[in-house]
Coordinates of C-alpha atoms in Angstrom, one line a residue:
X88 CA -48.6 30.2 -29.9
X89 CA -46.7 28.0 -32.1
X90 CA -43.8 29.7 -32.4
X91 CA -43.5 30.1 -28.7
X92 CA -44.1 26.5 -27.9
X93 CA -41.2 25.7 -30.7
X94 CA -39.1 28.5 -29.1
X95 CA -39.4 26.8 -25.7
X96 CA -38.6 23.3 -27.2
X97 CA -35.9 24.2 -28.6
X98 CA -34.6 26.2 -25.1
X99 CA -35.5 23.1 -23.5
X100 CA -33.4 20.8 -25.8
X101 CA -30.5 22.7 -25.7
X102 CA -30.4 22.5 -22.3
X103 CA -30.5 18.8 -21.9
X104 CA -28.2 18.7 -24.5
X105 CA -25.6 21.5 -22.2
X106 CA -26.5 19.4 -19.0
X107 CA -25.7 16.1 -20.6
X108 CA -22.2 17.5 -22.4
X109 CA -21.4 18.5 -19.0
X110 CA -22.2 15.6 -17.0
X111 CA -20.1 14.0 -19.9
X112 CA -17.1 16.1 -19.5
X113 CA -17.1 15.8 -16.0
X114 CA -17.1 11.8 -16.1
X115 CA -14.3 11.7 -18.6
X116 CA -12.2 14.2 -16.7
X117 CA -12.3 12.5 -13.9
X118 CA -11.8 9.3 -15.1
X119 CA -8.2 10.9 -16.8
X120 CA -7.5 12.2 -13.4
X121 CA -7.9 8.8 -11.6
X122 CA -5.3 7.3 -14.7
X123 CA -3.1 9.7 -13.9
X124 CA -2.5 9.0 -10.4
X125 CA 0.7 7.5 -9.7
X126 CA -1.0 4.3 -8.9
X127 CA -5.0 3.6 -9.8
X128 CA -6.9 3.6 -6.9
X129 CA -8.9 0.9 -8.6
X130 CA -5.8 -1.5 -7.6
X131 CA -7.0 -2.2 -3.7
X132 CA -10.3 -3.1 -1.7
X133 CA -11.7 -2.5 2.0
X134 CA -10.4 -5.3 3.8
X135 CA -12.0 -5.8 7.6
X136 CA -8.6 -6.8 8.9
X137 CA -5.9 -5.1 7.2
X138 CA -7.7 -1.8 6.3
X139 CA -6.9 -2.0 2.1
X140 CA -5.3 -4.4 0.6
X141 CA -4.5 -5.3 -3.0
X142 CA -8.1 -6.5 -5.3
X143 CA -7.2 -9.7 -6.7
X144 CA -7.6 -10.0 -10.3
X145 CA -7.3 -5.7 -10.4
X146 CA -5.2 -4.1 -13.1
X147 CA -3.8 -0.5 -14.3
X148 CA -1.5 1.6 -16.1
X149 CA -0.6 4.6 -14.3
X150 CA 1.3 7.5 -16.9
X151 CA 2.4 9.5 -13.8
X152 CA 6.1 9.9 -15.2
X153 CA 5.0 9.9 -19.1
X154 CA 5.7 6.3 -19.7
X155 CA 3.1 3.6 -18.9
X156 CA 3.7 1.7 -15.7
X157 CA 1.2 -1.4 -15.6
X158 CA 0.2 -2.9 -12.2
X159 CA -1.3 -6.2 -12.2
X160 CA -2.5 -7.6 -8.9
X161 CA -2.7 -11.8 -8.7
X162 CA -5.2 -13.7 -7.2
X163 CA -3.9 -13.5 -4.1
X164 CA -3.8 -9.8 -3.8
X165 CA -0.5 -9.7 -4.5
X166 CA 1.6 -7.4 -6.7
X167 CA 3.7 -10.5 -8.2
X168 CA 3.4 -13.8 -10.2
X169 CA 0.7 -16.1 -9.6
X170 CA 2.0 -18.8 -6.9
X171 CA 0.5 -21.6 -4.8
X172 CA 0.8 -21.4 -0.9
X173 CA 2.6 -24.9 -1.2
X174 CA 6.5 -24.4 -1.4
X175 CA 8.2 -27.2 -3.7
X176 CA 11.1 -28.9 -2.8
X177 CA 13.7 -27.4 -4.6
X178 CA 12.9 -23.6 -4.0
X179 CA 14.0 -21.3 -1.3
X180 CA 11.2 -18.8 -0.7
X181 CA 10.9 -15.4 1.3
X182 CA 8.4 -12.9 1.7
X183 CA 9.0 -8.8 1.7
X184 CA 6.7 -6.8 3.6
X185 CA 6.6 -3.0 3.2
X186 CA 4.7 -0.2 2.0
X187 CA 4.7 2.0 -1.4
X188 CA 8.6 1.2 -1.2
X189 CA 8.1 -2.5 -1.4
X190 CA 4.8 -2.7 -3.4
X191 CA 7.1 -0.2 -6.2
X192 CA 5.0 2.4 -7.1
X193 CA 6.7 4.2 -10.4
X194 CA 8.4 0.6 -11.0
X195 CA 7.4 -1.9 -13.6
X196 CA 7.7 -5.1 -11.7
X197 CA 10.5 -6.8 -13.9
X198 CA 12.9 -3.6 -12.7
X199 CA 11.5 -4.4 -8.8
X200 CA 13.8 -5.5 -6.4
X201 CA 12.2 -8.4 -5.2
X202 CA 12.6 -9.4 -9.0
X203 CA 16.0 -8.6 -9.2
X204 CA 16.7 -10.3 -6.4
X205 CA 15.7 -13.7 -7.6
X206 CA 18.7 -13.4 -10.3
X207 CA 21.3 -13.7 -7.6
X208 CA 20.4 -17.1 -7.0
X209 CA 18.9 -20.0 -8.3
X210 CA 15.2 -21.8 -7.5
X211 CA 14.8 -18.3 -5.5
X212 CA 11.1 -16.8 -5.0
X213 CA 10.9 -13.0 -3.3
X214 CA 7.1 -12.9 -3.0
X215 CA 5.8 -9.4 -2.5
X216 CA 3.3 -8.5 0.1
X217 CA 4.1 -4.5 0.0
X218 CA 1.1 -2.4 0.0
X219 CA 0.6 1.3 -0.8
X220 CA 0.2 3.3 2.8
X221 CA 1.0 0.2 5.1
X222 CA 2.1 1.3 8.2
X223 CA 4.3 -1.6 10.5
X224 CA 1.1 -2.7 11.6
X225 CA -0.4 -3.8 9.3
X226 CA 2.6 -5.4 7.5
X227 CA 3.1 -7.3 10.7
X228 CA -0.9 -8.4 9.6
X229 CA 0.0 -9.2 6.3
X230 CA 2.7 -11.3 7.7
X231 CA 0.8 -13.0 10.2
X232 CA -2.5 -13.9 8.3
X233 CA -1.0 -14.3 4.3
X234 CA 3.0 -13.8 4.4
X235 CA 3.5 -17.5 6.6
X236 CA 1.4 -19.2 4.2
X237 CA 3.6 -18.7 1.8
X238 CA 6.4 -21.5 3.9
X239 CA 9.0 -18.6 3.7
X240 CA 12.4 -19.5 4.5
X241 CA 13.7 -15.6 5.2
X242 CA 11.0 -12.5 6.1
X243 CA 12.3 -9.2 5.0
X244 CA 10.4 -6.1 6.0
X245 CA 11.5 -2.8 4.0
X246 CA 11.5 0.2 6.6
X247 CA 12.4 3.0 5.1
X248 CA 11.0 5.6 6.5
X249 CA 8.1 5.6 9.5
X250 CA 6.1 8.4 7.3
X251 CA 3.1 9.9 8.8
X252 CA 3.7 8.0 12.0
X253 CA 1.1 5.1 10.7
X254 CA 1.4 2.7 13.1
X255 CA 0.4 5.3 15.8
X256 CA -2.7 6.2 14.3
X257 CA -6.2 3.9 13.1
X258 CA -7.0 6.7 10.2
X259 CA -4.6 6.7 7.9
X260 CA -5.0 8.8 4.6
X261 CA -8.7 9.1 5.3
X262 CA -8.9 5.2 5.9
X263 CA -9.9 3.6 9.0
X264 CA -6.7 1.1 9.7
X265 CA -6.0 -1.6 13.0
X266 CA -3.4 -1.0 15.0
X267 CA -1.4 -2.4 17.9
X268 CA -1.3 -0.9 21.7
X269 CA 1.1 -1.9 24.0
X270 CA -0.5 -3.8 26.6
X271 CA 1.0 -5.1 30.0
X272 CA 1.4 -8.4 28.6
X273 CA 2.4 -7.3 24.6
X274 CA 0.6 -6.2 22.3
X275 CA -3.1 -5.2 21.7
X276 CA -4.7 -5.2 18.8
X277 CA -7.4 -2.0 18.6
X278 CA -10.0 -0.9 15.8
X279 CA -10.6 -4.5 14.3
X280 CA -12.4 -5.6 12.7
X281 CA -12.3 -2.0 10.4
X282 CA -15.2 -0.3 10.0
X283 CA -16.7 -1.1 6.1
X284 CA -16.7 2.7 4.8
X285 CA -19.1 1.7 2.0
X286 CA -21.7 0.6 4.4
X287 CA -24.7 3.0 3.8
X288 CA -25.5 5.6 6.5
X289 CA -28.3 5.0 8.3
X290 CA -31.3 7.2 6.7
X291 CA -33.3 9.1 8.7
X292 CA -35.1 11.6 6.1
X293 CA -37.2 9.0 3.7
X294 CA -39.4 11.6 1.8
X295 CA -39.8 11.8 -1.5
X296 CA -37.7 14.7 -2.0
X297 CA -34.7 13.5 0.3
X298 CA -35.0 10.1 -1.7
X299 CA -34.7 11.9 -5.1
X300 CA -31.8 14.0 -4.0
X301 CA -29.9 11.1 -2.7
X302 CA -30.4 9.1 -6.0
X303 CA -29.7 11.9 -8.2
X304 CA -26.3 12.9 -6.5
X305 CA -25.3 8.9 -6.5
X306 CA -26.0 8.7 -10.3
X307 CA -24.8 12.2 -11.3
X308 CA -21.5 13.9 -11.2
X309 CA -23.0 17.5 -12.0
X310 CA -25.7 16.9 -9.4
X311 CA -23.2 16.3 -6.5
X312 CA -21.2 19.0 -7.7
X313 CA -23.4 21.4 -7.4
X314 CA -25.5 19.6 -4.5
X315 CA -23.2 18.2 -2.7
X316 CA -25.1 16.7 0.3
X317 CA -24.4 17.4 3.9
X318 CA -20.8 17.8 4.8
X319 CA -19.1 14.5 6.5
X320 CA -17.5 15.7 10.1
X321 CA -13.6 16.1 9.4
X322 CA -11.3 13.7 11.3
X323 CA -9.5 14.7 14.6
X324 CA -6.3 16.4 14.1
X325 CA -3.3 14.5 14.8
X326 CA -1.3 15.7 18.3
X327 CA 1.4 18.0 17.7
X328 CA 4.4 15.5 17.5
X329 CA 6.7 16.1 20.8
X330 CA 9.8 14.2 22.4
X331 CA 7.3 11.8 24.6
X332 CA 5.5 11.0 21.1
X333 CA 8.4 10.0 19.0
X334 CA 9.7 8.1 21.9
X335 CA 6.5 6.2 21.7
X336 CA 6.5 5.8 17.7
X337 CA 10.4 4.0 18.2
X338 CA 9.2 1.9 21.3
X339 CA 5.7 0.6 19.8
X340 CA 8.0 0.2 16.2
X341 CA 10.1 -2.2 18.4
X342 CA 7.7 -4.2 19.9
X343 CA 6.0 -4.4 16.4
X344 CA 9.5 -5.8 15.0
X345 CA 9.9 -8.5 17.9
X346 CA 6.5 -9.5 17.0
X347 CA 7.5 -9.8 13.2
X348 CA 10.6 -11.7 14.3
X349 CA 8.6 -14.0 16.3
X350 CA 6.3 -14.6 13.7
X351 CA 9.0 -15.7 11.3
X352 CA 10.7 -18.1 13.8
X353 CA 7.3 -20.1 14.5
X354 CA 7.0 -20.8 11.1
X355 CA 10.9 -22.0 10.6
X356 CA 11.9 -18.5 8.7
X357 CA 14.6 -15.8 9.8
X358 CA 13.6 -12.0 9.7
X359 CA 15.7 -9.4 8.6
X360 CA 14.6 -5.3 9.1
X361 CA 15.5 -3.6 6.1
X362 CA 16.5 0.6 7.0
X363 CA 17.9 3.6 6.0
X364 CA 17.1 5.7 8.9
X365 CA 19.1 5.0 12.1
X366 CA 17.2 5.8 14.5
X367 CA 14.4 2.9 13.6
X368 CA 18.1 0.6 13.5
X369 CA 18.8 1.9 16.8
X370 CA 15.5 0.9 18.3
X371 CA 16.2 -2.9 17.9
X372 CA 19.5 -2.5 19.4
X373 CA 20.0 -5.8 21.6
X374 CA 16.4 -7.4 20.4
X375 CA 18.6 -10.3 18.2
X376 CA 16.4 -8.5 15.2
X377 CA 19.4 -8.6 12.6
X378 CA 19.6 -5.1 10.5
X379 CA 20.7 -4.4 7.0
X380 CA 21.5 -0.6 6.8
X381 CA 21.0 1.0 3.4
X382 CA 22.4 4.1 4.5
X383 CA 25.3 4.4 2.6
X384 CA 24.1 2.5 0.0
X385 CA 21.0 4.6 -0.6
X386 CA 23.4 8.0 -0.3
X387 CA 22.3 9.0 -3.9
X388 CA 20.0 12.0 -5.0
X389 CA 19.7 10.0 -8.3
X390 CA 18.1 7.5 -6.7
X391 CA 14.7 8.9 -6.2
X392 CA 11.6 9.3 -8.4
X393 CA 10.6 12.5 -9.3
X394 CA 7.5 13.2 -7.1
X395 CA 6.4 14.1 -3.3
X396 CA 7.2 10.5 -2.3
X397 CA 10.2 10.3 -3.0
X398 CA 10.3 7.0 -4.1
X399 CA 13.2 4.5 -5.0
X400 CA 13.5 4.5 -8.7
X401 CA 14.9 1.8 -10.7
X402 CA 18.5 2.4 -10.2
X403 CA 17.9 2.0 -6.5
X404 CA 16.0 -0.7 -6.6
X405 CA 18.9 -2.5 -8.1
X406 CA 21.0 -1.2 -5.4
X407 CA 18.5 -2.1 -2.8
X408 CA 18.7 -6.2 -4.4
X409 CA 22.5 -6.3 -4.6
X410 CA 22.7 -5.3 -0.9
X411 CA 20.0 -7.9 0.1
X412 CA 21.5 -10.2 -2.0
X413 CA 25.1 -9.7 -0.1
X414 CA 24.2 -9.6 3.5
X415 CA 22.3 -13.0 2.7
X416 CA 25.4 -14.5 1.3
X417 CA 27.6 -13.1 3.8
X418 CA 25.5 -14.5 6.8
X419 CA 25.3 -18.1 4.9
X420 CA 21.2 -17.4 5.0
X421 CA 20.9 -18.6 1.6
X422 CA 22.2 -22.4 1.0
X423 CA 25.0 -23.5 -1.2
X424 CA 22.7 -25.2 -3.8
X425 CA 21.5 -21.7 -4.7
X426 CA 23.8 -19.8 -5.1
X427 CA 25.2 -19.0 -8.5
X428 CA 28.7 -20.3 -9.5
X429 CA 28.7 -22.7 -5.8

């Protein structure tokens, strides 16, 4: 009887010890996959008016391309140097607002543009509002409720691309986003405040049993894994994209540009829209919105990281500072006191 009850100890042990070893592996597995990610989702936070937005205080190194790339976030949610609202005296200040492009995922931030930028001149600060998956819309939001804060003197948005159609959709990469409708009188802004998507589910099943399997897959990996809990419903399928719809993603993109230009001229700034595709350059065509085409400049297949994205690497974020830098010294937008050798 003993033996038996030794037999099944031992059984029993080496089972807990199997479970935990698993539930082990499976936490540190994951966690590598998460660092591996070309930028740690730990980076951004739920934010009830812009969707996501940047954690303040949040930092990571990503080893996506086998070197570390570290990503610091300020206190402002920002992607950039800690720096009051208040603009001193003596400094000319504008504000980028863009997406993965402008927040410069794959680029250490001393290589970014907006850092490169500054060299051009003197008493220059680029502050960077670029965020990871921003469609226009929100990056007209970032403008309107943090970007003017700031005092800018010029607003650049960075539109490279209008990927995934964002600003025509309020779920964007399994995130609820806003968005703008046009309305008979402008725009309208839908699906705001966002929905909190860590806001428990209501509970209807408060047994003992469903308690314990709600706990168990909340505190376990191998639990969930194996018991994952019902299925959430999938999202709607996004329409087919047809002639009537594209029209639609250029006209609501221009509305959403006038609306960034306006912005900037209430608070004493200029706007300039930022491209390489022309049809998004054609949109504004007789709007005022003044357009810096990276076209040519961007005609490079060495100018790309090495992933899906496809996003500017290094050498074109250089490219992209020195063409800033020259349409804003050709248009006399930046004032003879800073610029270098005047």
């Amino acid at each position: 009887m003993r033996e038996i009850a030794a037999r099944l100890l031992l059984l029993g042990g080496g089972l807990l010890v199997a479970v935990l070893g698993t539930e082990l592996v499976l936490r540190v597995v994951h966690g590598r996959t998460r660092q591996e990610l070309l930028v740690p989702s730990g980076l951004f936070r739920w934010d009830p008016r812009l969707g996501w937005a940047g954690l303040p205080g949040a930092a990571g190194v990503s080893h996506y391309f086998g070197h570390p790339v570290h990503y610091t976030i300020n206190s402002h949610g920002l992607r950039d140097d800690e720096t009051a609202y208040a603009k001193p005296a003596d400094v000319f200040r504008m504000v980028v607002v863009g997406d993965s492009d402008t927040f410069g995922e794959g680029i250490p931030v001393e290589r970014h543009f907006t850092r490169l930028l500054e060299g051009y001149f003197r008493n220059l600060e680029v502050l960077n509002l670029g965020v990871s998956g921003y469609g226009i819309d929100q990056e007209l939001l970032a403008l309107q409720l943090e970007g003017v804060r700031y005092q800018p003197d010029v607003v650049l948005a960075l539109v490279l691309h209008y990927g995934s159609h964002r600003h025509m959709h309020s779920v964007r990469f399994g995130k609820a986003k806003p968005r703008f409708v046009r309305g008979p009188e402008g725009l309208v802004l839908v699906n705001s405040p966002v929905p909190d998507p860590y806001a428990p589910a209501p509970v209807t099943d408060r047994s003992l049993p469903a308690r314990l399997d709600r706990k168990l897959r909340h505190r376990s990996r191998l639990y969930a894994r194996f018991f994952p809990g019902p299925a959430a419903a999938p999202p709607p399928a996004d329409p087919e994209p047809d002639a009537a719809f594209e029209a639609e993603v250029h006209a609501l993109g221009r509305e959403i540009f006038r609306e960034m230009q306006g912005s900037a001229a209430a608070h004493g700034a200029r706007f300039l829209l930022i491209t390489k595709q022309p049809r998004i350059a054609a949109s504004v065509d007789g709007t005022g919105i003044p357009v810096l085409d990276l076209r040519a400049a961007l005609d490079n297949p060495f100018f790309h990281l090495d992933e899906p994205a496809g996003h500017p690497n290094e050498a074109a974020n250089g490219v992209i500072a020195r063409e800033i830098a020259r349409f804003l010294t050709e248009r006399a937008w930046i004032p003879a006191a800073h610029r270098r050798g005047a």
